[in-house]
Coordinates of C-alpha atoms and ligand atoms in Angstrom, one line a residue:
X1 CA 21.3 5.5 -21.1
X2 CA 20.7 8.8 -23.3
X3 CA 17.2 7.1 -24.0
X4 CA 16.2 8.3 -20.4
X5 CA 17.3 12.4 -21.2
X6 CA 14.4 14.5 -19.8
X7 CA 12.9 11.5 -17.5
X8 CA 11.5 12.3 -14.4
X9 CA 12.1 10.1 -11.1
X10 CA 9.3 10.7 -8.9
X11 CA 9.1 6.5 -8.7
X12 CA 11.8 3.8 -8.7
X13 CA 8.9 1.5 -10.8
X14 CA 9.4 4.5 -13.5
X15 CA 12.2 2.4 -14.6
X16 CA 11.7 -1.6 -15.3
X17 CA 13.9 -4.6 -13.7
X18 CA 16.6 -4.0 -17.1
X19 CA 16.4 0.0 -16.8
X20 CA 17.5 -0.6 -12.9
X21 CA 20.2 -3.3 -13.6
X22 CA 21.8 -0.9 -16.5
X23 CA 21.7 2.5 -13.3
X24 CA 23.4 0.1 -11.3
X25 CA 25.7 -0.9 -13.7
X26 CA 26.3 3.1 -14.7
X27 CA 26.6 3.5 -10.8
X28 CA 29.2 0.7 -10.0
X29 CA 31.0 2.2 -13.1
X30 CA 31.0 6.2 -11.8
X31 CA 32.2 4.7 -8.3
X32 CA 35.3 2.9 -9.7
X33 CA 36.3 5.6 -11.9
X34 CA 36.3 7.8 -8.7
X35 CA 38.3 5.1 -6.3
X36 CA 40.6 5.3 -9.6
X37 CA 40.8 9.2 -9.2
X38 CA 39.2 9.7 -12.9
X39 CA 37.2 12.2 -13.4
X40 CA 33.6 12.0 -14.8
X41 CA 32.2 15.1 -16.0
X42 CA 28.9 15.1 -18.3
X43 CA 27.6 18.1 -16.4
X44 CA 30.1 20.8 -17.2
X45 CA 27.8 23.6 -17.3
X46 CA 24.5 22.1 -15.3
X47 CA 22.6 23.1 -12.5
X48 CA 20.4 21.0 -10.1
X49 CA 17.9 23.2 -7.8
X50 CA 17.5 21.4 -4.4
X51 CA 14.4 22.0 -3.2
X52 CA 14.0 20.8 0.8
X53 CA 10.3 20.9 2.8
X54 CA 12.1 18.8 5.1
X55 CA 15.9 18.2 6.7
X56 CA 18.5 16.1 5.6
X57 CA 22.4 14.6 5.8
X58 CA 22.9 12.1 3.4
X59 CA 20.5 13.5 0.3
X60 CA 21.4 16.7 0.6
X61 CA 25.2 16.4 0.7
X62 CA 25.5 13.8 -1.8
X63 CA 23.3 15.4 -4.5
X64 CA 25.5 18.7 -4.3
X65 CA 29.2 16.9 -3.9
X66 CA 27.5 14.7 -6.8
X67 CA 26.8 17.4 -9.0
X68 CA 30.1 19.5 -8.7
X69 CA 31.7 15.7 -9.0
X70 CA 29.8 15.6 -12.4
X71 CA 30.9 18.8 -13.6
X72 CA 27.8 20.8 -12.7
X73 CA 26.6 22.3 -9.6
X74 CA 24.1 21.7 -6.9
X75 CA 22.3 24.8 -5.1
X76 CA 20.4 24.3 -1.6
X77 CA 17.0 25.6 -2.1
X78 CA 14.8 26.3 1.4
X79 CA 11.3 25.5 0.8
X80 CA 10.5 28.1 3.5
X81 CA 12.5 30.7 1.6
X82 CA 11.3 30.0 -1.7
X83 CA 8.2 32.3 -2.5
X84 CA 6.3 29.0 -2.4
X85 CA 7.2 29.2 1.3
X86 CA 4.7 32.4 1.0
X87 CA 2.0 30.8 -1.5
X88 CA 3.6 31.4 -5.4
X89 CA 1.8 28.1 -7.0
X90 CA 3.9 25.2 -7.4
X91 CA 3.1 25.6 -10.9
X92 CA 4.7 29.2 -12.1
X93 CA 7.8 28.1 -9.6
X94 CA 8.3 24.9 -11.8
X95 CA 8.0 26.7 -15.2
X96 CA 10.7 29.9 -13.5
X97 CA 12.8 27.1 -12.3
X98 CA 12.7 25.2 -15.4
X99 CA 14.2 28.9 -17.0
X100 CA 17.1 28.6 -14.7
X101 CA 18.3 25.3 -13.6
X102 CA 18.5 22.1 -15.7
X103 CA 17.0 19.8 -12.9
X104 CA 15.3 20.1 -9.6
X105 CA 15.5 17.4 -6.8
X106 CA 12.9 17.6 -4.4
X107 CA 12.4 16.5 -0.7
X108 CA 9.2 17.5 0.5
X109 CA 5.9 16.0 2.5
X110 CA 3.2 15.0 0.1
X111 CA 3.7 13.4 -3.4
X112 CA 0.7 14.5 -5.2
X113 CA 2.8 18.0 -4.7
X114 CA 5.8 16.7 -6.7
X115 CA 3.6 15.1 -9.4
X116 CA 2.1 18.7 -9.3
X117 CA 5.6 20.3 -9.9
X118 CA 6.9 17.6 -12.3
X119 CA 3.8 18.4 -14.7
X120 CA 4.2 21.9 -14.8
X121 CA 8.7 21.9 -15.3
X122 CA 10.2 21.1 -18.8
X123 CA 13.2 19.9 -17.2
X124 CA 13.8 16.7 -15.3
X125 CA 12.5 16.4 -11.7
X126 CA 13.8 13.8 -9.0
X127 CA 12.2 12.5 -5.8
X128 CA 14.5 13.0 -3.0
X129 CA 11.6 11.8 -0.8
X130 CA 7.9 12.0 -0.4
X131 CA 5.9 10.6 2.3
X132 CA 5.1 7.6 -0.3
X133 CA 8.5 7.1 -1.3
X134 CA 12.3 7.8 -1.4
X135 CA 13.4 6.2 -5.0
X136 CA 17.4 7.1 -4.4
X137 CA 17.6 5.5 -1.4
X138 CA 16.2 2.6 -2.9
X139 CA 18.9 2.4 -5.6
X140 CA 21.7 2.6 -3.2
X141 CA 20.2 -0.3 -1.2
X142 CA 20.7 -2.1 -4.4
X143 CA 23.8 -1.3 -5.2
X144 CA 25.1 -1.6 -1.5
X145 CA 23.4 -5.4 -1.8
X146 CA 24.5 -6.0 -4.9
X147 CA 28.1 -5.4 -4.5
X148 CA 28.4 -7.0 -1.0
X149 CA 26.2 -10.5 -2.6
X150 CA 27.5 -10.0 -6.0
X151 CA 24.0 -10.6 -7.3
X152 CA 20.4 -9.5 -6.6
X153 CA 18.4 -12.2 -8.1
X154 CA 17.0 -14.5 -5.3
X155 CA 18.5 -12.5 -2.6
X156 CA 16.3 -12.7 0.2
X157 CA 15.8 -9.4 1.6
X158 CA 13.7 -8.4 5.0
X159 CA 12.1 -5.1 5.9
X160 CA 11.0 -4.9 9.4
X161 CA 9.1 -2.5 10.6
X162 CA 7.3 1.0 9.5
X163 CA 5.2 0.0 5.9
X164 CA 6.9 3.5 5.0
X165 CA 8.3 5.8 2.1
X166 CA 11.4 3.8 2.2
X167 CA 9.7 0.5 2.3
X168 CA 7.8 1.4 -0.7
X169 CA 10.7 1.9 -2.6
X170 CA 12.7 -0.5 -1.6
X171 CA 10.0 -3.2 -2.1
X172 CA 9.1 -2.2 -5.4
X173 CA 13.3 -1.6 -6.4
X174 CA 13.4 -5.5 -4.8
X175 CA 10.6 -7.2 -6.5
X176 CA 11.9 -5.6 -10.0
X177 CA 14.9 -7.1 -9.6
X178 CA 13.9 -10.1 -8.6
X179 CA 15.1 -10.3 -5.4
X180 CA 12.6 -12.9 -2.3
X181 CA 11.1 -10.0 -0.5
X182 CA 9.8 -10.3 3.0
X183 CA 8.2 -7.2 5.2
X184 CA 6.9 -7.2 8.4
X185 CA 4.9 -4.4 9.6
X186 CA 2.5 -4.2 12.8
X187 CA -1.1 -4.6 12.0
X188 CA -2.2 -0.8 11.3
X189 CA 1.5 0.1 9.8
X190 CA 1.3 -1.9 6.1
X191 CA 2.5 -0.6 3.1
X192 CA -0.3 0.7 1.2
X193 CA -2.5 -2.1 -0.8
X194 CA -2.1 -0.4 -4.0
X195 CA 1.5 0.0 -3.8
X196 CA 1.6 -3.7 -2.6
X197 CA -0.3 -4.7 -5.5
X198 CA 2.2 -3.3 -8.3
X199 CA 4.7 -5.0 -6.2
X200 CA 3.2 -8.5 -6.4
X201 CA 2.7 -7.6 -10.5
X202 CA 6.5 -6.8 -10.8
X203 CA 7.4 -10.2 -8.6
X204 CA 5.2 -12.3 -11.0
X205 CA 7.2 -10.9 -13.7
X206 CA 10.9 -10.7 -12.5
X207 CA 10.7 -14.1 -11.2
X208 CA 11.0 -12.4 -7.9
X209 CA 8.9 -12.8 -4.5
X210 CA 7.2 -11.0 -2.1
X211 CA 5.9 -12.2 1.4
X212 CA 3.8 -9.5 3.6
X213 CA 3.7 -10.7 6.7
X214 CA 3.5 -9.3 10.8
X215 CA 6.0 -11.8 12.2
X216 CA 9.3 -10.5 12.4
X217 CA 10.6 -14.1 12.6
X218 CA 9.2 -15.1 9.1
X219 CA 10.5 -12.7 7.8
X220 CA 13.7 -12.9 8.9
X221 CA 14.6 -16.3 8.6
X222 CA 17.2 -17.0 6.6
X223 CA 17.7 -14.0 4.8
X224 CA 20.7 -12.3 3.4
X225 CA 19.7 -8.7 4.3
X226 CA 18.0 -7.8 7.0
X227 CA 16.9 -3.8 6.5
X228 CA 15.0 -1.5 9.1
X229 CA 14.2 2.7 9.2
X230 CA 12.5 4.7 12.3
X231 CA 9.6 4.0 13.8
X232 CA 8.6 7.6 13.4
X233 CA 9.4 9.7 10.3
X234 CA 9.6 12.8 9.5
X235 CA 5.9 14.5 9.5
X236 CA 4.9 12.3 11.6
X237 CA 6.4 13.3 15.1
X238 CA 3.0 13.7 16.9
X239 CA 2.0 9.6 16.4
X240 CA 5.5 8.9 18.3
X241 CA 4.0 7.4 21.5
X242 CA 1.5 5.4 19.7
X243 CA 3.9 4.4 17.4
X244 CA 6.4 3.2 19.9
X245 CA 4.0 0.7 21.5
X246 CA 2.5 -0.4 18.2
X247 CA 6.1 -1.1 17.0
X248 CA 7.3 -2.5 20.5
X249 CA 8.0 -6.0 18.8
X250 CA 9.6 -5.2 15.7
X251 CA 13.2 -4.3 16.8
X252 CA 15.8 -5.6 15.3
X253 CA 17.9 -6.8 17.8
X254 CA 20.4 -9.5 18.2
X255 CA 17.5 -12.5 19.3
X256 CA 16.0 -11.8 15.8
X257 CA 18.9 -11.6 13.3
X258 CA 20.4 -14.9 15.0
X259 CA 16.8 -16.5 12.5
X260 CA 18.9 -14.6 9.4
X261 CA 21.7 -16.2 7.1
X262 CA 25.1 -16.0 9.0
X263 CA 26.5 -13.9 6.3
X264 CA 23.7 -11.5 6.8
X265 CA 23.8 -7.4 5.7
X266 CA 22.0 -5.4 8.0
X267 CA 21.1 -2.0 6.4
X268 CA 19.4 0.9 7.3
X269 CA 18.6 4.2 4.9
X270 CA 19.7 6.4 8.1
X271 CA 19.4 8.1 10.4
X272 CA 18.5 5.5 13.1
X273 CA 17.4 5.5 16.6
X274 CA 19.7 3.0 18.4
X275 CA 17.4 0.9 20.9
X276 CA 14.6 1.5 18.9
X277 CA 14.2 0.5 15.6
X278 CA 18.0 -1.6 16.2
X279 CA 19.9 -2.2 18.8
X280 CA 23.6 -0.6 18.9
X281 CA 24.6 -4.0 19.2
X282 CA 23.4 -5.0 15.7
X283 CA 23.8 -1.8 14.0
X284 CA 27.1 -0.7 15.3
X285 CA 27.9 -4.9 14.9
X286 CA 30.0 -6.5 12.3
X287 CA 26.9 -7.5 9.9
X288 CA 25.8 -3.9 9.3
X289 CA 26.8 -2.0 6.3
X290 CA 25.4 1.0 6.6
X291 CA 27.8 3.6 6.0
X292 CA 28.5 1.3 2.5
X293 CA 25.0 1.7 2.4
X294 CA 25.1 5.8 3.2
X295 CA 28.2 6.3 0.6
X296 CA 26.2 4.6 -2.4
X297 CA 23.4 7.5 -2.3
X298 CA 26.1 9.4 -4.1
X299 CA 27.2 7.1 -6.8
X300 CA 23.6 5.8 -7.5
X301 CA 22.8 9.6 -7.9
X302 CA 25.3 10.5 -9.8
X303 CA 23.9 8.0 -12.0
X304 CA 20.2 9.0 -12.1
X305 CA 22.0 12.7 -13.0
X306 CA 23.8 11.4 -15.7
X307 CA 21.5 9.8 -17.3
X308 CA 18.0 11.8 -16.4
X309 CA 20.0 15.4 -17.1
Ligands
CP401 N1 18.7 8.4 4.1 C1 18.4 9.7 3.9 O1 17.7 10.1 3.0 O2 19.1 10.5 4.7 P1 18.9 12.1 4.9 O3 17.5 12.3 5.5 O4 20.0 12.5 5.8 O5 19.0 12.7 3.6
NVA402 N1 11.3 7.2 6.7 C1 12.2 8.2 7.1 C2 13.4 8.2 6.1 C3 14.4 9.3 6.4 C4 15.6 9.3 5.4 C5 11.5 9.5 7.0 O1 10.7 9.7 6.1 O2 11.7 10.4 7.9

């Protein structure tokens, strides 16, 4: 994996179907050396500046615990408190940072602003999620499928609901990996068509699928993960009434993932609003995997450190 030292990950396509299966085989790796208690250090020395616009559980924790795991260290960077929080250009606080830290990780609102940030650093800079995508998540999802179905090719995998940062990267993570890929958005809530159409390129070329659809019951049927995220996401508060109604139909409740395979995953990125996007009764029920799910941020991202820094 050296061949990736210096890499950005601002996109999971930055990496193709082979690059994605060797992470996940780097990341199933890191996570049994842990179980095992063995260490894995190729950081000693490193630092990874976390930069957050917006707030966070899962990325946030598992970065930093992932860096001091590698050997290196994480440190919690406030957007607000940055001087960028009081106008410095995006471009002198990527070369300064590039003088100090050996790799940022960035959660923030537009991605434009990280492509901005990634042109102007020397040093390797990871999406931690835009409002176009969320690449780590998407590798844990992999992982978390790939472990419970013990393989990805052909795996039939729904996304109901918001056409969203995590759907994006999920989809395009899926159709790389060949994996039969069904989403089902409300009319007005698609994934964007360019995004869409680098999906349907990858699928032609993994051997994979990929069904767009705005019945929830198409897309369900049959398949061997089931996935949702909020209705609502972050940045986007003031839509929530609209977006309530408009996404009235596209819970995932018990009625819906009776149409799925009885050995069915249900996953979600987290965090989730119980009786909206998913009932408690299906996310708090014996199909969902989510904390699996939740726990595999960290290895994945250990990975993507490893190999990217
Ligand atoms: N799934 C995810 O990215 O969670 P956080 O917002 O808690 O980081
Ligand atoms: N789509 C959600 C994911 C949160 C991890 C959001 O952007 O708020």
């Amino acid at each position: 994996l050296s061949k990736h030292k210096g890499k950005d990950l601002l996109r999971i396509d930055e990496f193709n179907g082979t690059e994605l299966m060797e992470l996940l085989q780097l990341a199933a790796h890191i996570k049994q050396l842990q179980k095992h208690g063995q260490p894995f250090q190729p950081l000693q020395g490193k630092t990874l500046g976390m930069i957050f616009d917006k707030a966070s559980t899962r990325t946030r924790v598992s970065f930093e615990v992932g860096m001091y795991q590698l050997g290196g260290m994480g440190m919690f960077l406030s957007g607000k408190e940055l001087q960028l929080g009081r106008g410095e250009p995006i471009s002198d606080t990527a070369k300064v940072l590039s003088r100090y830290v050996d790799a940022v990780m960035i959660r923030t609102f537009s991605h434009s602003y990280v492509e901005e940030l990634a042109q102007h650093a020397s040093i390797p800079i990871i999406n931690g999620l835009t409002d176009l995508y969320h690449p780590c998540q998407a590798l844990a999802d992999m992982l978390t499928i790939w472990e419970h179905k013990g393989k990805l090719k052909g795996i039939k995998l729904a996304y109901v609901g918001d056409g969203n940062n995590v759907a994006n990267s999920l989809v395009l993570a899926a159709v790389l990996l060949g994996l039969d890929v069904r989403v089902a958005t409300p009319a007005g809530y698609e994934m964007e068509s360019s995004i869409v159409q680098k999906a349907q390129q990858y699928a032609l070329e993994s051997g994979g699928k990929l069904l767009l659809t705005h019945d929830v019951t198409e897309a369900v049927a049959g398949a061997d993960a089931v996935y949702t995220d909020v209705w609502t996401s972050m940045g986007f508060e003031e839509e929530n009434e609209v977006r309530m109604k408009a996404f009235a139909q596209y819970q995932v409740n018990e009625q819906l993932v009776a149409h799925a395979d009885s050995d069915y995953l249900f996953l979600h990125c987290l965090p989730a609003h119980r009786g909206e996007e998913v009932t408690a009764g299906v996310i708090d029920g014996p199909r969902s995997f989510i904390f699996d799910q939740a726990e595999n941020r960290l290895h994945a991202q250990k990975a993507i450190l490893a190999a990217l820094v």
